[in-house]
Amino acid sequence: MIEPEKSKLTLGFIPLTDSAPLIVAKELGFFSQWGLDVTLQKQNSWATLRDKLHAGLLDAAQMLAPMPLASTLGLGCVPTPVITSLVLSLNGNAITLSEKLHKEIISENKISHLTLPMAAYLLQAVIAKRKEQGRAKLQFATVFPYSCHFYQLRDWLASAEISDKDVDIITVPPVNMVAHLQSGDIDGCCVGGPWNAKAVRAGTGLTALTSFDIWQDSPEKVLGLLESFFKVNPNTVIALTAALKQACNWLESIPNRFEAARLLASEQYLDADVDVIAPSLIGSCLTHISMPPRAIPSYNQFSKSCNGSINVPEHVRGEWLMSQMTNAGQLVGVDVPVNLVKRVFRPDIYQQMRLVLEDQQVQFFRRSG
């Protein structure tokens, strides 16, 4: 067992279903098994979480997969080298439309109901009608500019040749999405669970499609920490990575996910009902209060996919995320170092962690034998 240089840690998270690895690691004692005394600190927005990590108020955090790249480049912030040693999850997002927009789509397209996953071209008639009437553009929300949510929403709209000339896209913290749908401030959103399911349960919206319908098995959340923190505390980071990897493995079991939903529901974490947290964990996408759910087995992935382990922060994942940032026009005029992805995505730390885990297992069997 390695000896952490720093044992008392504060980790930031956003109340989302895919914060499960952090909460499971805390509640089931995986952190403590590695000599870590972890405090989980809930944050309201991704910008706040990022700023606290940069300032050293958080030792590490659950982060959106593109965030370490954006932080290191100084996109929307002072350049701050952030690295990741672990991919925490794949998929997990969905696009939910307000009930008002749902009805407009049916009316303007002269159809009786929507077929899901919904094709974006059905928005064209609504957009044309609003232009004709001189009404405001449709307004969608995502959780952060440098997020897969933003890129997924853009890709879905672009499949129907819909651009920012036709719709507005704003940023809203995940926990506020349902309230903004209810008030009519936004017409739709791309957000992670459980907030899509909560909108459906409340009769506020229709979940038109999931991120898995747009991109299959894309990296969603990662463990983020300052590069400088790793240099001073390498054993701590390996221990932290190992504890979270164990939590991800534990979450691979569907029965375990029911228990995870119960843990997540508490006030200190998601403060939401189990009946909006559990569906995505067991591969069910709630669609509409009057419609049956869709089976999406890969809605939330924490440890394995059809291609094997998902947790390695492979360089190819970082390169792919950089391509999405480029497509969104976010790197225009930005000096991108050649070694950026290798600096940020650190499979070498993951492999060190894996060797420590294997050695621990060998020692255990020797003692048992």
mmCIF file of C-alpha atoms in Angstrom:
data_model
loop_
_atom_site.group_PDB
_atom_site.id
_atom_site.type_symbol
_atom_site.label_atom_id
_atom_site.label_comp_id
_atom_site.label_asym_id
_atom_site.label_seq_id
_atom_site.Cartn_x
_atom_site.Cartn_y
_atom_site.Cartn_z
ATOM 1 C CA MET A 1 0.000 0.000 0.000
ATOM 2 C CA ILE A 2 1.389 3.401 -0.931
ATOM 3 C CA GLU A 3 1.577 6.248 1.579
ATOM 4 C CA PRO A 4 -0.282 9.426 0.477
ATOM 5 C CA GLU A 5 1.695 12.637 0.958
ATOM 6 C CA LYS A 6 -1.567 14.423 1.766
ATOM 7 C CA SER A 7 -4.391 12.458 3.349
ATOM 8 C CA LYS A 8 -7.052 15.123 3.954
ATOM 9 C CA LEU A 9 -8.602 16.080 0.628
ATOM 10 C CA THR A 10 -11.516 18.213 -0.546
ATOM 11 C CA LEU A 11 -13.117 17.091 -3.807
ATOM 12 C CA GLY A 12 -15.643 19.133 -5.752
ATOM 13 C CA PHE A 13 -18.647 17.690 -7.543
ATOM 14 C CA ILE A 14 -21.800 18.862 -9.303
ATOM 15 C CA PRO A 15 -25.078 17.195 -8.237
ATOM 16 C CA LEU A 16 -25.493 14.840 -11.172
ATOM 17 C CA THR A 17 -26.119 11.127 -11.523
ATOM 18 C CA ASP A 18 -22.638 10.599 -12.913
ATOM 19 C CA SER A 19 -21.069 12.024 -9.756
ATOM 20 C CA ALA A 20 -21.764 8.492 -8.466
ATOM 21 C CA PRO A 21 -18.103 7.327 -8.429
ATOM 22 C CA LEU A 22 -17.136 10.063 -5.966
ATOM 23 C CA ILE A 23 -20.127 9.459 -3.712
ATOM 24 C CA VAL A 24 -19.760 5.681 -3.792
ATOM 25 C CA ALA A 25 -16.032 5.954 -3.005
ATOM 26 C CA LYS A 26 -16.867 8.153 -0.021
ATOM 27 C CA GLU A 27 -19.852 6.236 1.337
ATOM 28 C CA LEU A 28 -18.482 2.706 0.836
ATOM 29 C CA GLY A 29 -15.069 3.522 2.270
ATOM 30 C CA PHE A 30 -12.916 3.167 -0.855
ATOM 31 C CA PHE A 31 -11.185 6.482 -0.103
ATOM 32 C CA SER A 32 -10.426 5.464 3.479
ATOM 33 C CA GLN A 33 -9.052 2.095 2.316
ATOM 34 C CA TRP A 34 -6.340 4.072 0.526
ATOM 35 C CA GLY A 35 -5.549 6.255 3.519
ATOM 36 C CA LEU A 36 -7.564 9.234 2.308
ATOM 37 C CA ASP A 37 -9.876 11.376 4.428
ATOM 38 C CA VAL A 38 -12.069 12.950 1.746
ATOM 39 C CA THR A 39 -14.639 15.717 2.073
ATOM 40 C CA LEU A 40 -17.013 16.015 -0.885
ATOM 41 C CA GLN A 41 -18.024 19.609 -1.543
ATOM 42 C CA LYS A 42 -21.099 20.243 -3.703
ATOM 43 C CA GLN A 43 -20.819 23.068 -6.244
ATOM 44 C CA ASN A 44 -23.664 24.801 -8.065
ATOM 45 C CA SER A 45 -21.960 25.526 -11.395
ATOM 46 C CA TRP A 46 -19.061 24.250 -13.457
ATOM 47 C CA ALA A 47 -17.471 27.708 -13.565
ATOM 48 C CA THR A 48 -17.443 27.885 -9.762
ATOM 49 C CA LEU A 49 -15.982 24.389 -9.503
ATOM 50 C CA ARG A 50 -13.258 25.274 -12.021
ATOM 51 C CA ASP A 51 -12.330 28.507 -10.263
ATOM 52 C CA LYS A 52 -12.097 26.808 -6.863
ATOM 53 C CA LEU A 53 -9.875 24.076 -8.281
ATOM 54 C CA HIS A 54 -7.616 26.667 -9.915
ATOM 55 C CA ALA A 55 -7.384 28.600 -6.648
ATOM 56 C CA GLY A 56 -6.461 25.498 -4.654
ATOM 57 C CA LEU A 57 -9.695 25.534 -2.650
ATOM 58 C CA LEU A 58 -10.393 22.066 -4.075
ATOM 59 C CA ASP A 59 -7.698 19.402 -4.262
ATOM 60 C CA ALA A 60 -9.415 17.620 -7.142
ATOM 61 C CA ALA A 61 -12.835 17.496 -8.768
ATOM 62 C CA GLN A 62 -15.290 15.746 -11.016
ATOM 63 C CA MET A 63 -14.926 17.674 -14.282
ATOM 64 C CA LEU A 64 -16.479 17.766 -17.714
ATOM 65 C CA ALA A 65 -14.136 15.918 -20.069
ATOM 66 C CA PRO A 66 -13.101 19.029 -22.090
ATOM 67 C CA MET A 67 -12.521 21.183 -18.977
ATOM 68 C CA PRO A 68 -8.889 20.210 -18.217
ATOM 69 C CA LEU A 69 -7.992 21.081 -21.820
ATOM 70 C CA ALA A 70 -9.869 24.397 -21.643
ATOM 71 C CA SER A 71 -8.273 25.273 -18.294
ATOM 72 C CA THR A 72 -4.764 24.519 -19.528
ATOM 73 C CA LEU A 73 -5.342 26.650 -22.636
ATOM 74 C CA GLY A 74 -6.898 29.474 -20.622
ATOM 75 C CA LEU A 75 -10.255 29.380 -22.419
ATOM 76 C CA GLY A 76 -12.583 31.592 -20.354
ATOM 77 C CA CYS A 77 -10.038 31.697 -17.513
ATOM 78 C CA VAL A 78 -6.413 32.340 -16.628
ATOM 79 C CA PRO A 79 -4.302 29.514 -18.132
ATOM 80 C CA THR A 80 -4.023 26.865 -15.406
ATOM 81 C CA PRO A 81 -2.466 23.452 -16.132
ATOM 82 C CA VAL A 82 -5.025 20.784 -15.177
ATOM 83 C CA ILE A 83 -4.538 17.063 -15.771
ATOM 84 C CA THR A 84 -6.692 13.956 -15.600
ATOM 85 C CA SER A 85 -5.651 10.475 -14.496
ATOM 86 C CA LEU A 86 -9.062 8.807 -14.823
ATOM 87 C CA VAL A 87 -12.149 8.881 -17.031
ATOM 88 C CA LEU A 88 -15.079 8.632 -14.605
ATOM 89 C CA SER A 89 -17.948 8.049 -17.037
ATOM 90 C CA LEU A 90 -19.251 7.890 -20.588
ATOM 91 C CA ASN A 91 -22.556 9.196 -21.963
ATOM 92 C CA GLY A 92 -25.158 10.414 -19.447
ATOM 93 C CA ASN A 93 -26.658 13.496 -21.145
ATOM 94 C CA ALA A 94 -29.963 14.066 -22.920
ATOM 95 C CA ILE A 95 -31.808 16.817 -24.772
ATOM 96 C CA THR A 96 -35.121 17.735 -23.187
ATOM 97 C CA LEU A 97 -37.637 20.058 -24.828
ATOM 98 C CA SER A 98 -40.223 22.150 -23.029
ATOM 99 C CA GLU A 99 -43.828 20.980 -23.205
ATOM 100 C CA LYS A 100 -44.677 24.166 -25.123
ATOM 101 C CA LEU A 101 -42.050 23.435 -27.789
ATOM 102 C CA HIS A 102 -43.166 19.795 -27.905
ATOM 103 C CA LYS A 103 -46.681 20.942 -28.819
ATOM 104 C CA GLU A 104 -45.379 23.479 -31.352
ATOM 105 C CA ILE A 105 -43.383 20.766 -33.140
ATOM 106 C CA ILE A 106 -46.424 18.519 -33.424
ATOM 107 C CA SER A 107 -48.621 21.381 -34.613
ATOM 108 C CA GLU A 108 -46.236 22.918 -37.170
ATOM 109 C CA ASN A 109 -45.283 19.542 -38.644
ATOM 110 C CA LYS A 110 -48.909 18.401 -38.720
ATOM 111 C CA ILE A 111 -48.158 15.092 -36.992
ATOM 112 C CA SER A 112 -49.974 13.260 -34.213
ATOM 113 C CA HIS A 113 -46.937 12.320 -32.135
ATOM 114 C CA LEU A 114 -43.152 12.281 -32.099
ATOM 115 C CA THR A 115 -41.041 9.266 -32.946
ATOM 116 C CA LEU A 116 -38.044 8.996 -30.617
ATOM 117 C CA PRO A 117 -35.172 9.632 -30.823
ATOM 118 C CA MET A 118 -36.414 12.826 -32.411
ATOM 119 C CA ALA A 119 -34.846 14.065 -35.642
ATOM 120 C CA ALA A 120 -33.702 17.701 -35.482
ATOM 121 C CA TYR A 121 -35.296 18.593 -38.832
ATOM 122 C CA LEU A 122 -38.670 18.711 -37.054
ATOM 123 C CA LEU A 123 -37.510 21.992 -35.498
ATOM 124 C CA GLN A 124 -37.238 23.635 -38.922
ATOM 125 C CA ALA A 125 -40.981 24.295 -39.247
ATOM 126 C CA VAL A 126 -41.093 25.891 -35.793
ATOM 127 C CA ILE A 127 -38.062 28.072 -36.551
ATOM 128 C CA ALA A 128 -39.575 29.173 -39.892
ATOM 129 C CA LYS A 129 -42.923 30.021 -38.253
ATOM 130 C CA ARG A 130 -41.249 32.081 -35.542
ATOM 131 C CA LYS A 131 -39.231 34.019 -38.140
ATOM 132 C CA GLU A 132 -42.380 34.667 -40.151
ATOM 133 C CA GLN A 133 -44.155 36.002 -37.064
ATOM 134 C CA GLY A 134 -41.168 38.062 -35.906
ATOM 135 C CA ARG A 135 -40.945 36.120 -32.658
ATOM 136 C CA ALA A 136 -37.801 35.485 -30.638
ATOM 137 C CA LYS A 137 -35.524 32.629 -31.658
ATOM 138 C CA LEU A 138 -35.719 29.317 -29.834
ATOM 139 C CA GLN A 139 -33.476 29.371 -26.805
ATOM 140 C CA PHE A 140 -31.575 26.270 -25.714
ATOM 141 C CA ALA A 141 -29.311 25.849 -22.715
ATOM 142 C CA THR A 142 -26.225 23.799 -21.993
ATOM 143 C CA VAL A 143 -24.241 23.582 -18.772
ATOM 144 C CA PHE A 144 -20.883 25.068 -19.823
ATOM 145 C CA PRO A 145 -19.311 26.371 -23.056
ATOM 146 C CA TYR A 146 -16.516 23.759 -22.977
ATOM 147 C CA SER A 147 -18.678 20.697 -22.515
ATOM 148 C CA CYS A 148 -19.815 17.680 -24.469
ATOM 149 C CA HIS A 149 -23.357 18.961 -23.843
ATOM 150 C CA PHE A 150 -22.604 22.025 -25.985
ATOM 151 C CA TYR A 151 -20.931 20.015 -28.744
ATOM 152 C CA GLN A 152 -23.684 17.359 -28.751
ATOM 153 C CA LEU A 153 -26.438 19.973 -29.012
ATOM 154 C CA ARG A 154 -24.568 21.704 -31.857
ATOM 155 C CA ASP A 155 -24.078 18.418 -33.720
ATOM 156 C CA TRP A 156 -27.741 17.478 -33.367
ATOM 157 C CA LEU A 157 -28.904 20.868 -34.659
ATOM 158 C CA ALA A 158 -26.316 20.819 -37.450
ATOM 159 C CA SER A 159 -27.724 17.487 -38.673
ATOM 160 C CA ALA A 160 -30.710 19.568 -39.806
ATOM 161 C CA GLU A 161 -28.589 22.532 -40.938
ATOM 162 C CA ILE A 162 -29.728 24.558 -37.922
ATOM 163 C CA SER A 163 -27.099 27.035 -36.676
ATOM 164 C CA ASP A 164 -26.722 29.853 -34.160
ATOM 165 C CA LYS A 165 -28.433 32.076 -36.712
ATOM 166 C CA ASP A 166 -31.604 30.109 -36.038
ATOM 167 C CA VAL A 167 -31.386 29.430 -32.275
ATOM 168 C CA ASP A 168 -29.688 30.906 -29.225
ATOM 169 C CA ILE A 169 -27.635 28.764 -26.844
ATOM 170 C CA ILE A 170 -27.046 29.994 -23.295
ATOM 171 C CA THR A 171 -25.379 28.537 -20.199
ATOM 172 C CA VAL A 172 -27.444 27.426 -17.187
ATOM 173 C CA PRO A 173 -26.186 25.382 -14.182
ATOM 174 C CA PRO A 174 -27.540 21.796 -14.225
ATOM 175 C CA VAL A 175 -29.552 22.138 -11.013
ATOM 176 C CA ASN A 176 -31.431 25.135 -12.464
ATOM 177 C CA MET A 177 -32.440 23.572 -15.795
ATOM 178 C CA VAL A 178 -35.849 22.254 -14.759
ATOM 179 C CA ALA A 179 -36.851 25.596 -13.236
ATOM 180 C CA HIS A 180 -35.841 27.397 -16.445
ATOM 181 C CA LEU A 181 -37.909 24.958 -18.524
ATOM 182 C CA GLN A 182 -40.895 25.429 -16.212
ATOM 183 C CA SER A 183 -40.685 29.226 -16.351
ATOM 184 C CA GLY A 184 -40.361 29.313 -20.138
ATOM 185 C CA ASP A 185 -36.943 30.988 -20.004
ATOM 186 C CA ILE A 186 -35.592 28.231 -22.248
ATOM 187 C CA ASP A 187 -37.214 26.033 -24.878
ATOM 188 C CA GLY A 188 -34.899 23.081 -24.416
ATOM 189 C CA CYS A 189 -31.664 21.969 -22.824
ATOM 190 C CA CYS A 190 -28.871 19.446 -22.982
ATOM 191 C CA VAL A 191 -28.086 18.356 -19.430
ATOM 192 C CA GLY A 192 -27.019 15.289 -17.498
ATOM 193 C CA GLY A 193 -29.200 13.157 -15.247
ATOM 194 C CA PRO A 194 -31.210 13.282 -13.140
ATOM 195 C CA TRP A 195 -32.511 16.611 -14.419
ATOM 196 C CA ASN A 196 -34.011 15.316 -17.687
ATOM 197 C CA ALA A 197 -35.927 12.665 -15.763
ATOM 198 C CA LYS A 198 -37.066 15.237 -13.209
ATOM 199 C CA ALA A 199 -38.507 17.425 -15.996
ATOM 200 C CA VAL A 200 -40.397 14.430 -17.364
ATOM 201 C CA ARG A 201 -41.745 13.371 -13.952
ATOM 202 C CA ALA A 202 -42.941 16.962 -13.404
ATOM 203 C CA GLY A 203 -44.758 17.034 -16.762
ATOM 204 C CA THR A 204 -42.504 19.916 -17.787
ATOM 205 C CA GLY A 205 -40.772 18.450 -20.798
ATOM 206 C CA LEU A 206 -40.088 15.707 -23.311
ATOM 207 C CA THR A 207 -36.685 14.018 -23.503
ATOM 208 C CA ALA A 208 -36.204 13.886 -27.254
ATOM 209 C CA LEU A 209 -32.945 11.930 -27.348
ATOM 210 C CA THR A 210 -29.911 11.007 -25.267
ATOM 211 C CA SER A 211 -26.254 11.784 -25.887
ATOM 212 C CA PHE A 212 -25.818 8.097 -26.774
ATOM 213 C CA ASP A 213 -28.154 8.703 -29.738
ATOM 214 C CA ILE A 214 -25.781 11.445 -30.961
ATOM 215 C CA TRP A 215 -22.338 10.062 -30.020
ATOM 216 C CA GLN A 216 -21.892 6.521 -28.796
ATOM 217 C CA ASP A 217 -19.653 6.079 -25.742
ATOM 218 C CA SER A 218 -18.102 9.531 -25.605
ATOM 219 C CA PRO A 219 -16.075 10.581 -22.521
ATOM 220 C CA GLU A 220 -18.252 12.662 -20.220
ATOM 221 C CA LYS A 221 -16.706 13.193 -16.767
ATOM 222 C CA VAL A 222 -13.082 12.924 -15.662
ATOM 223 C CA LEU A 223 -11.092 13.345 -12.481
ATOM 224 C CA GLY A 224 -9.426 16.747 -12.695
ATOM 225 C CA LEU A 225 -6.547 18.122 -10.607
ATOM 226 C CA LEU A 226 -3.807 20.695 -10.916
ATOM 227 C CA GLU A 227 -0.617 19.484 -12.575
ATOM 228 C CA SER A 228 1.288 21.163 -9.740
ATOM 229 C CA PHE A 229 -0.687 19.144 -7.161
ATOM 230 C CA PHE A 230 0.402 15.891 -8.785
ATOM 231 C CA LYS A 231 4.049 16.937 -8.838
ATOM 232 C CA VAL A 232 3.994 17.488 -5.052
ATOM 233 C CA ASN A 233 1.595 14.630 -4.176
ATOM 234 C CA PRO A 234 2.087 11.761 -6.667
ATOM 235 C CA ASN A 235 1.182 8.996 -4.195
ATOM 236 C CA THR A 236 -1.943 10.877 -3.140
ATOM 237 C CA VAL A 237 -3.076 11.107 -6.758
ATOM 238 C CA ILE A 238 -2.408 7.401 -7.358
ATOM 239 C CA ALA A 239 -4.399 6.518 -4.215
ATOM 240 C CA LEU A 240 -7.237 8.838 -5.255
ATOM 241 C CA THR A 241 -7.294 7.352 -8.751
ATOM 242 C CA ALA A 242 -7.314 3.811 -7.315
ATOM 243 C CA ALA A 243 -10.226 4.516 -4.952
ATOM 244 C CA LEU A 244 -12.308 6.034 -7.743
ATOM 245 C CA LYS A 245 -11.434 3.193 -10.121
ATOM 246 C CA GLN A 246 -12.737 0.745 -7.499
ATOM 247 C CA ALA A 247 -15.943 2.778 -7.228
ATOM 248 C CA CYS A 248 -16.353 2.721 -11.019
ATOM 249 C CA ASN A 249 -15.911 -1.054 -10.997
ATOM 250 C CA TRP A 250 -18.483 -1.392 -8.203
ATOM 251 C CA LEU A 251 -20.962 0.630 -10.279
ATOM 252 C CA GLU A 252 -20.751 -1.876 -13.128
ATOM 253 C CA SER A 253 -23.272 -4.099 -11.305
ATOM 254 C CA ILE A 254 -26.916 -3.165 -11.928
ATOM 255 C CA PRO A 255 -28.023 -4.258 -8.422
ATOM 256 C CA ASN A 256 -25.291 -2.029 -7.002
ATOM 257 C CA ARG A 257 -26.688 0.870 -8.998
ATOM 258 C CA PHE A 258 -29.976 0.706 -7.077
ATOM 259 C CA GLU A 259 -27.958 1.187 -3.907
ATOM 260 C CA ALA A 260 -26.048 4.014 -5.575
ATOM 261 C CA ALA A 261 -29.329 5.760 -6.418
ATOM 262 C CA ARG A 262 -30.284 5.652 -2.759
ATOM 263 C CA LEU A 263 -26.937 7.162 -1.745
ATOM 264 C CA LEU A 264 -27.145 9.872 -4.404
ATOM 265 C CA ALA A 265 -30.664 10.891 -3.358
ATOM 266 C CA SER A 266 -29.615 12.319 0.012
ATOM 267 C CA GLU A 267 -29.743 16.065 0.634
ATOM 268 C CA GLN A 268 -25.975 16.437 0.861
ATOM 269 C CA TYR A 269 -25.564 15.032 -2.637
ATOM 270 C CA LEU A 270 -28.261 15.335 -5.338
ATOM 271 C CA ASP A 271 -31.201 16.109 -3.034
ATOM 272 C CA ALA A 272 -33.545 14.423 -5.531
ATOM 273 C CA ASP A 273 -35.979 11.519 -5.510
ATOM 274 C CA VAL A 274 -34.760 8.022 -6.262
ATOM 275 C CA ASP A 275 -37.400 7.736 -9.011
ATOM 276 C CA VAL A 276 -35.585 10.376 -11.084
ATOM 277 C CA ILE A 277 -32.060 9.141 -10.284
ATOM 278 C CA ALA A 278 -32.457 5.384 -10.781
ATOM 279 C CA PRO A 279 -33.832 5.185 -14.368
ATOM 280 C CA SER A 280 -30.683 6.216 -16.258
ATOM 281 C CA LEU A 281 -28.527 4.077 -13.966
ATOM 282 C CA ILE A 282 -30.460 0.976 -15.004
ATOM 283 C CA GLY A 283 -30.575 1.899 -18.693
ATOM 284 C CA SER A 284 -34.006 3.519 -18.855
ATOM 285 C CA CYS A 285 -34.668 6.936 -20.397
ATOM 286 C CA LEU A 286 -37.884 8.594 -19.211
ATOM 287 C CA THR A 287 -39.336 10.307 -22.282
ATOM 288 C CA HIS A 288 -42.658 11.985 -21.457
ATOM 289 C CA ILE A 289 -45.294 11.761 -18.780
ATOM 290 C CA SER A 290 -47.682 10.160 -21.317
ATOM 291 C CA MET A 291 -45.137 7.964 -23.111
ATOM 292 C CA PRO A 292 -43.208 4.791 -22.203
ATOM 293 C CA PRO A 293 -39.489 5.016 -21.389
ATOM 294 C CA ARG A 294 -36.827 4.046 -23.892
ATOM 295 C CA ALA A 295 -34.286 1.325 -23.186
ATOM 296 C CA ILE A 296 -30.783 2.836 -23.381
ATOM 297 C CA PRO A 297 -28.502 0.203 -21.799
ATOM 298 C CA SER A 298 -25.434 2.465 -22.118
ATOM 299 C CA TYR A 299 -27.105 5.593 -20.713
ATOM 300 C CA ASN A 300 -24.549 5.751 -17.868
ATOM 301 C CA GLN A 301 -21.251 3.887 -18.185
ATOM 302 C CA PHE A 302 -18.670 3.926 -15.402
ATOM 303 C CA SER A 303 -16.272 1.038 -15.969
ATOM 304 C CA LYS A 304 -16.822 -0.990 -19.124
ATOM 305 C CA SER A 305 -18.278 -0.618 -22.594
ATOM 306 C CA CYS A 306 -18.373 -2.915 -25.586
ATOM 307 C CA ASN A 307 -14.793 -1.771 -26.283
ATOM 308 C CA GLY A 308 -13.480 -2.698 -22.832
ATOM 309 C CA SER A 309 -12.421 -0.541 -19.898
ATOM 310 C CA ILE A 310 -13.422 3.093 -20.243
ATOM 311 C CA ASN A 311 -11.375 4.577 -17.415
ATOM 312 C CA VAL A 312 -7.989 4.980 -19.118
ATOM 313 C CA PRO A 313 -7.435 8.661 -20.061
ATOM 314 C CA GLU A 314 -6.167 7.737 -23.505
ATOM 315 C CA HIS A 315 -4.634 10.413 -25.692
ATOM 316 C CA VAL A 316 -7.081 9.562 -28.471
ATOM 317 C CA ARG A 317 -9.923 10.747 -26.224
ATOM 318 C CA GLY A 318 -8.214 14.092 -25.706
ATOM 319 C CA GLU A 319 -7.517 14.473 -29.422
ATOM 320 C CA TRP A 320 -11.150 13.743 -30.185
ATOM 321 C CA LEU A 321 -12.311 16.378 -27.676
ATOM 322 C CA MET A 322 -9.905 18.877 -29.231
ATOM 323 C CA SER A 323 -11.537 18.206 -32.609
ATOM 324 C CA GLN A 324 -14.928 19.066 -31.111
ATOM 325 C CA MET A 325 -13.554 22.316 -29.686
ATOM 326 C CA THR A 326 -12.110 23.136 -33.101
ATOM 327 C CA ASN A 327 -15.419 22.395 -34.852
ATOM 328 C CA ALA A 328 -17.186 24.735 -32.405
ATOM 329 C CA GLY A 329 -14.799 27.556 -33.322
ATOM 330 C CA GLN A 330 -13.385 27.733 -29.807
ATOM 331 C CA LEU A 331 -9.724 27.461 -30.801
ATOM 332 C CA VAL A 332 -9.613 30.258 -33.372
ATOM 333 C CA GLY A 333 -6.578 32.391 -32.609
ATOM 334 C CA VAL A 334 -5.564 30.127 -29.721
ATOM 335 C CA ASP A 335 -1.955 28.934 -29.517
ATOM 336 C CA VAL A 336 -2.325 25.192 -28.934
ATOM 337 C CA PRO A 337 0.923 23.481 -27.855
ATOM 338 C CA VAL A 338 1.799 20.350 -29.822
ATOM 339 C CA ASN A 339 2.031 18.280 -26.628
ATOM 340 C CA LEU A 340 -1.167 19.621 -25.035
ATOM 341 C CA VAL A 341 -3.156 16.375 -25.012
ATOM 342 C CA LYS A 342 -0.195 14.343 -23.706
ATOM 343 C CA ARG A 343 0.289 16.904 -20.944
ATOM 344 C CA VAL A 344 -3.370 16.860 -19.900
ATOM 345 C CA PHE A 345 -4.486 13.242 -20.454
ATOM 346 C CA ARG A 346 -2.209 11.068 -18.301
ATOM 347 C CA PRO A 347 -2.511 7.337 -18.968
ATOM 348 C CA ASP A 348 0.904 6.971 -17.326
ATOM 349 C CA ILE A 349 -0.589 7.847 -13.924
ATOM 350 C CA TYR A 350 -3.432 5.410 -14.554
ATOM 351 C CA GLN A 351 -0.929 2.650 -15.352
ATOM 352 C CA GLN A 352 1.014 3.388 -12.151
ATOM 353 C CA MET A 353 -2.270 3.056 -10.263
ATOM 354 C CA ARG A 354 -3.062 -0.235 -12.016
ATOM 355 C CA LEU A 355 0.321 -1.684 -11.011
ATOM 356 C CA VAL A 356 -0.268 -0.668 -7.391
ATOM 357 C CA LEU A 357 -3.712 -2.312 -7.481
ATOM 358 C CA GLU A 358 -2.262 -5.510 -8.938
ATOM 359 C CA ASP A 359 0.474 -5.585 -6.292
ATOM 360 C CA GLN A 360 -2.135 -5.105 -3.581
ATOM 361 C CA GLN A 361 -4.103 -8.078 -4.936
ATOM 362 C CA VAL A 362 -0.960 -10.246 -4.996
ATOM 363 C CA GLN A 363 -0.175 -9.351 -1.379
ATOM 364 C CA PHE A 364 -3.758 -10.132 -0.376
ATOM 365 C CA PHE A 365 -3.657 -13.608 -1.952
ATOM 366 C CA ARG A 366 -0.298 -14.321 -0.354
ATOM 367 C CA ARG A 367 -1.684 -13.463 3.067
ATOM 368 C CA SER A 368 -4.826 -15.497 2.386
ATOM 369 C CA GLY A 369 -2.850 -18.493 1.221
#
